[in-house]
GROMACS .gro file of C-alpha atoms in nm:
model
  201
    1MET     CA    1   0.000   0.000   0.000
    2MET     CA    2   0.134   0.339  -0.098
    3MET     CA    3   0.182   0.583   0.188
    4LEU     CA    4   0.186   0.959   0.159
    5LEU     CA    5   0.430   1.146   0.378
    6LYS     CA    6   0.344   1.467   0.552
    7LYS     CA    7   0.359   1.751   0.307
    8PRO     CA    8   0.668   1.961   0.385
    9SER     CA    9   0.667   2.339   0.374
   10TYR     CA   10   0.875   2.519   0.114
   11SER     CA   11   0.993   2.864   0.221
   12TRP     CA   12   1.122   2.939  -0.127
   13TRP     CA   13   0.784   2.898  -0.292
   14PHE     CA   14   0.569   3.208  -0.324
   15ASP     CA   15   0.227   3.091  -0.435
   16SER     CA   16   0.060   3.430  -0.397
   17HIS     CA   17   0.074   3.653  -0.703
   18ASN     CA   18  -0.196   3.904  -0.632
   19SER     CA   19  -0.044   4.238  -0.728
   20PRO     CA   20  -0.205   4.520  -0.929
   21ARG     CA   21   0.131   4.605  -1.089
   22ARG     CA   22   0.169   4.268  -1.259
   23SER     CA   23   0.048   4.214  -1.614
   24SER     CA   24  -0.210   3.951  -1.706
   25TRP     CA   25   0.058   3.763  -1.902
   26LEU     CA   26   0.284   3.743  -1.598
   27MET     CA   27  -0.005   3.637  -1.374
   28SER     CA   28  -0.095   3.356  -1.615
   29THR     CA   29   0.267   3.243  -1.643
   30LEU     CA   30   0.314   3.235  -1.267
   31SER     CA   31  -0.012   3.044  -1.215
   32ASP     CA   32   0.096   2.783  -1.468
   33LEU     CA   33   0.432   2.762  -1.294
   34ASP     CA   34   0.260   2.705  -0.960
   35GLU     CA   35   0.050   2.419  -1.098
   36LYS     CA   36   0.351   2.246  -1.249
   37THR     CA   37   0.545   2.292  -0.927
   38LYS     CA   38   0.265   2.133  -0.725
   39VAL     CA   39   0.250   1.833  -0.960
   40MET     CA   40   0.626   1.785  -0.948
   41LEU     CA   41   0.635   1.806  -0.570
   42LYS     CA   42   0.348   1.560  -0.547
   43LEU     CA   43   0.533   1.313  -0.768
   44ILE     CA   44   0.854   1.353  -0.569
   45GLU     CA   45   0.686   1.321  -0.230
   46GLN     CA   46   0.501   0.996  -0.313
   47ASP     CA   47   0.651   0.690  -0.143
   48ALA     CA   48   0.601   0.314  -0.152
   49ASP     CA   49   0.638   0.020   0.088
   50SER     CA   50   0.904  -0.166  -0.105
   51PHE     CA   51   1.198  -0.094  -0.326
   52ALA     CA   52   1.021  -0.258  -0.619
   53GLN     CA   53   0.725  -0.027  -0.583
   54ARG     CA   54   0.952   0.277  -0.563
   55ALA     CA   55   1.139   0.163  -0.875
   56GLU     CA   56   0.812   0.110  -1.058
   57MET     CA   57   0.690   0.455  -0.957
   58TYR     CA   58   1.019   0.609  -1.066
   59TYR     CA   59   1.010   0.453  -1.413
   60LYS     CA   60   0.644   0.539  -1.458
   61LYS     CA   61   0.680   0.900  -1.343
   62ARG     CA   62   1.023   0.965  -1.496
   63PRO     CA   63   0.896   1.076  -1.842
   64GLU     CA   64   0.644   1.306  -1.678
   65LEU     CA   65   0.913   1.460  -1.458
   66VAL     CA   66   1.146   1.506  -1.757
   67THR     CA   67   0.869   1.680  -1.949
   68MET     CA   68   0.802   1.910  -1.654
   69VAL     CA   69   1.173   1.991  -1.623
   70GLU     CA   70   1.180   2.078  -1.993
   71ASP     CA   71   0.877   2.302  -1.949
   72PHE     CA   72   1.044   2.469  -1.652
   73TYR     CA   73   1.358   2.526  -1.856
   74ARG     CA   74   1.168   2.678  -2.146
   75ALA     CA   75   0.957   2.896  -1.918
   76HIS     CA   76   1.259   3.013  -1.721
   77ARG     CA   77   1.459   3.085  -2.037
   78SER     CA   78   1.167   3.270  -2.193
   79LEU     CA   79   1.125   3.482  -1.881
   80ALA     CA   80   1.498   3.556  -1.868
   81GLU     CA   81   1.509   3.655  -2.237
   82GLN     CA   82   1.199   3.872  -2.210
   83TYR     CA   83   1.333   4.036  -1.894
   84ASP     CA   84   1.664   4.109  -2.068
   85GLN     CA   85   1.483   4.251  -2.372
   86LEU     CA   86   1.257   4.469  -2.157
   87LYS     CA   87   1.555   4.584  -1.953
   88LEU     CA   88   1.746   4.675  -2.270
   89GLU     CA   89   1.446   4.863  -2.413
   90SER     CA   90   1.397   5.041  -2.082
   91GLU     CA   91   1.763   5.147  -2.073
   92GLN     CA   92   1.743   5.268  -2.434
   93GLU     CA   93   1.425   5.465  -2.362
   94GLU     CA   94   1.586   5.613  -2.053
   95GLU     CA   95   1.894   5.712  -2.255
   96ILE     CA   96   1.675   5.865  -2.528
   97THR     CA   97   1.478   6.055  -2.264
   98LYS     CA   98   1.799   6.187  -2.111
   99GLU     CA   99   1.924   6.295  -2.454
  100GLU     CA  100   1.593   6.467  -2.530
  101VAL     CA  101   1.602   6.649  -2.198
  102SER     CA  102   1.966   6.741  -2.256
  103ASN     CA  103   1.884   6.864  -2.608
  104LYS     CA  104   1.596   7.073  -2.474
  105ILE     CA  105   1.828   7.224  -2.215
  106ASP     CA  106   2.093   7.286  -2.480
  107VAL     CA  107   1.838   7.452  -2.711
  108SER     CA  108   1.703   7.663  -2.427
  109GLU     CA  109   2.053   7.764  -2.325
  110PHE     CA  110   2.140   7.838  -2.687
  111VAL     CA  111   1.834   8.061  -2.726
  112LYS     CA  112   1.919   8.242  -2.403
  113LEU     CA  113   2.279   8.294  -2.514
  114GLY     CA  114   2.154   8.422  -2.850
  115LYS     CA  115   1.931   8.678  -2.678
  116ASP     CA  116   2.213   8.785  -2.448
  117LEU     CA  117   2.440   8.822  -2.751
  118GLU     CA  118   2.186   9.044  -2.929
  119ILE     CA  119   2.152   9.260  -2.617
  120LEU     CA  120   2.531   9.295  -2.594
  121LYS     CA  121   2.552   9.384  -2.964
  122GLU     CA  122   2.288   9.654  -2.920
  123LYS     CA  123   2.465   9.796  -2.615
  124ASN     CA  124   2.795   9.789  -2.802
  125LYS     CA  125   2.635   9.972  -3.093
  126VAL     CA  126   2.498  10.241  -2.862
  127MET     CA  127   2.834  10.279  -2.688
  128LYS     CA  128   3.013  10.310  -3.023
  129ALA     CA  129   2.767  10.580  -3.133
  130GLU     CA  130   2.818  10.769  -2.806
  131LEU     CA  131   3.195  10.734  -2.841
  132MET     CA  132   3.181  10.865  -3.198
  133ASP     CA  133   2.973  11.163  -3.082
  134LYS     CA  134   3.224  11.235  -2.808
  135ASP     CA  135   3.512  11.200  -3.053
  136GLU     CA  136   3.337  11.440  -3.291
  137GLU     CA  137   3.287  11.686  -3.006
  138LYS     CA  138   3.655  11.658  -2.918
  139ARG     CA  139   3.755  11.707  -3.281
  140GLU     CA  140   3.529  12.014  -3.301
  141VAL     CA  141   3.685  12.157  -2.986
  142ILE     CA  142   4.032  12.091  -3.130
  143ARG     CA  143   3.933  12.264  -3.456
  144GLN     CA  144   3.800  12.563  -3.267
  145LEU     CA  145   4.111  12.580  -3.050
  146SER     CA  146   4.331  12.554  -3.361
  147MET     CA  147   4.138  12.834  -3.528
  148ALA     CA  148   4.163  13.047  -3.215
  149LEU     CA  149   4.537  12.976  -3.197
  150GLU     CA  150   4.584  13.077  -3.562
  151ILE     CA  151   4.386  13.395  -3.501
  152LEU     CA  152   4.599  13.472  -3.196
  153LYS     CA  153   4.916  13.408  -3.396
  154GLU     CA  154   4.798  13.642  -3.672
  155GLU     CA  155   4.698  13.905  -3.417
  156ASN     CA  156   5.036  13.866  -3.249
  157ILE     CA  157   5.215  13.917  -3.581
  158CYS     CA  158   5.000  14.220  -3.655
  159LEU     CA  159   5.064  14.363  -3.310
  160LYS     CA  160   5.438  14.313  -3.345
  161LYS     CA  161   5.428  14.481  -3.685
  162CYS     CA  162   5.219  14.766  -3.551
  163ILE     CA  163   5.453  14.812  -3.256
  164LYS     CA  164   5.753  14.809  -3.487
  165ASP     CA  165   5.591  15.053  -3.726
  166SER     CA  166   5.477  15.281  -3.446
  167THR     CA  167   5.828  15.278  -3.300
  168LYS     CA  168   5.974  15.383  -3.635
  169LYS     CA  169   5.710  15.652  -3.677
  170LYS     CA  170   5.771  15.780  -3.327
  171GLY     CA  171   6.146  15.805  -3.390
  172LEU     CA  172   6.092  15.989  -3.719
  173PHE     CA  173   5.838  16.215  -3.556
  174GLU     CA  174   6.083  16.305  -3.279
  175PHE     CA  175   6.360  16.366  -3.536
  176ASN     CA  176   6.139  16.592  -3.742
  177ALA     CA  177   6.027  16.774  -3.435
  178LYS     CA  178   6.384  16.835  -3.320
  179TRP     CA  179   6.497  16.937  -3.667
  180LYS     CA  180   6.214  17.180  -3.702
  181LYS     CA  181   6.291  17.318  -3.360
  182SER     CA  182   6.656  17.362  -3.448
  183ILE     CA  183   6.573  17.550  -3.766
  184PHE     CA  184   6.328  17.763  -3.579
  185SER     CA  185   6.586  17.839  -3.312
  186GLY     CA  186   6.851  17.918  -3.573
  187LYS     CA  187   6.627  18.158  -3.756
  188LEU     CA  188   6.525  18.314  -3.433
  189PHE     CA  189   6.869  18.354  -3.279
  190GLY     CA  190   7.126  18.300  -3.552
  191GLY     CA  191   7.025  18.502  -3.850
  192ASN     CA  192   7.049  18.362  -4.201
  193SER     CA  193   7.261  18.055  -4.131
  194LYS     CA  194   7.110  17.751  -4.306
  195PHE     CA  195   7.279  17.493  -4.092
  196GLN     CA  196   7.287  17.510  -3.720
  197PRO     CA  197   7.406  17.245  -3.479
  198ILE     CA  198   7.132  17.037  -3.331
  199VAL     CA  199   7.125  17.063  -2.962
  200ALA     CA  200   6.961  16.779  -2.786
  201LEU     CA  201   6.704  16.885  -2.539
   0.00000   0.00000   0.00000
């Protein structure tokens, strides 16, 4: 007579899959995995009274166990491949998102720099215009000062000439005055003499 041993507890087996975050495909896959696990454990836990019975059970259940192991292998490999694919896609999407965010930041920064550059150009243009106005004012002042200097030079030359001419005229005037005085004195005191010594006063 076949005897069933007390069902052991398996701490590694999580038979509860109720989670709102899991997809329907994953829930179905895990449920199928649970059923196959239960069947395999049931086959392994069965016992018999004699060695012959155990051998018979082994040979009868061996193909079923092999099939279950193959199913487990395929399911595990499929899950691993799908996980790797999803992980790769997630990493690629994350990288694309980072690049898009970086590009948006770069574009925004570029636009800001462009605006700042235009502002600086406008300020530079205004400053150049102001500088040109100031330079023109300085040039006008220099022209006026140069004209004033030329006028002063001409006036100075004229004054020197006038002073020189007036000095000559003054000397001639004094000579004429003395000469006339000498003639007058000679006529008055010396008679008919035409030439009289000039006496300086």
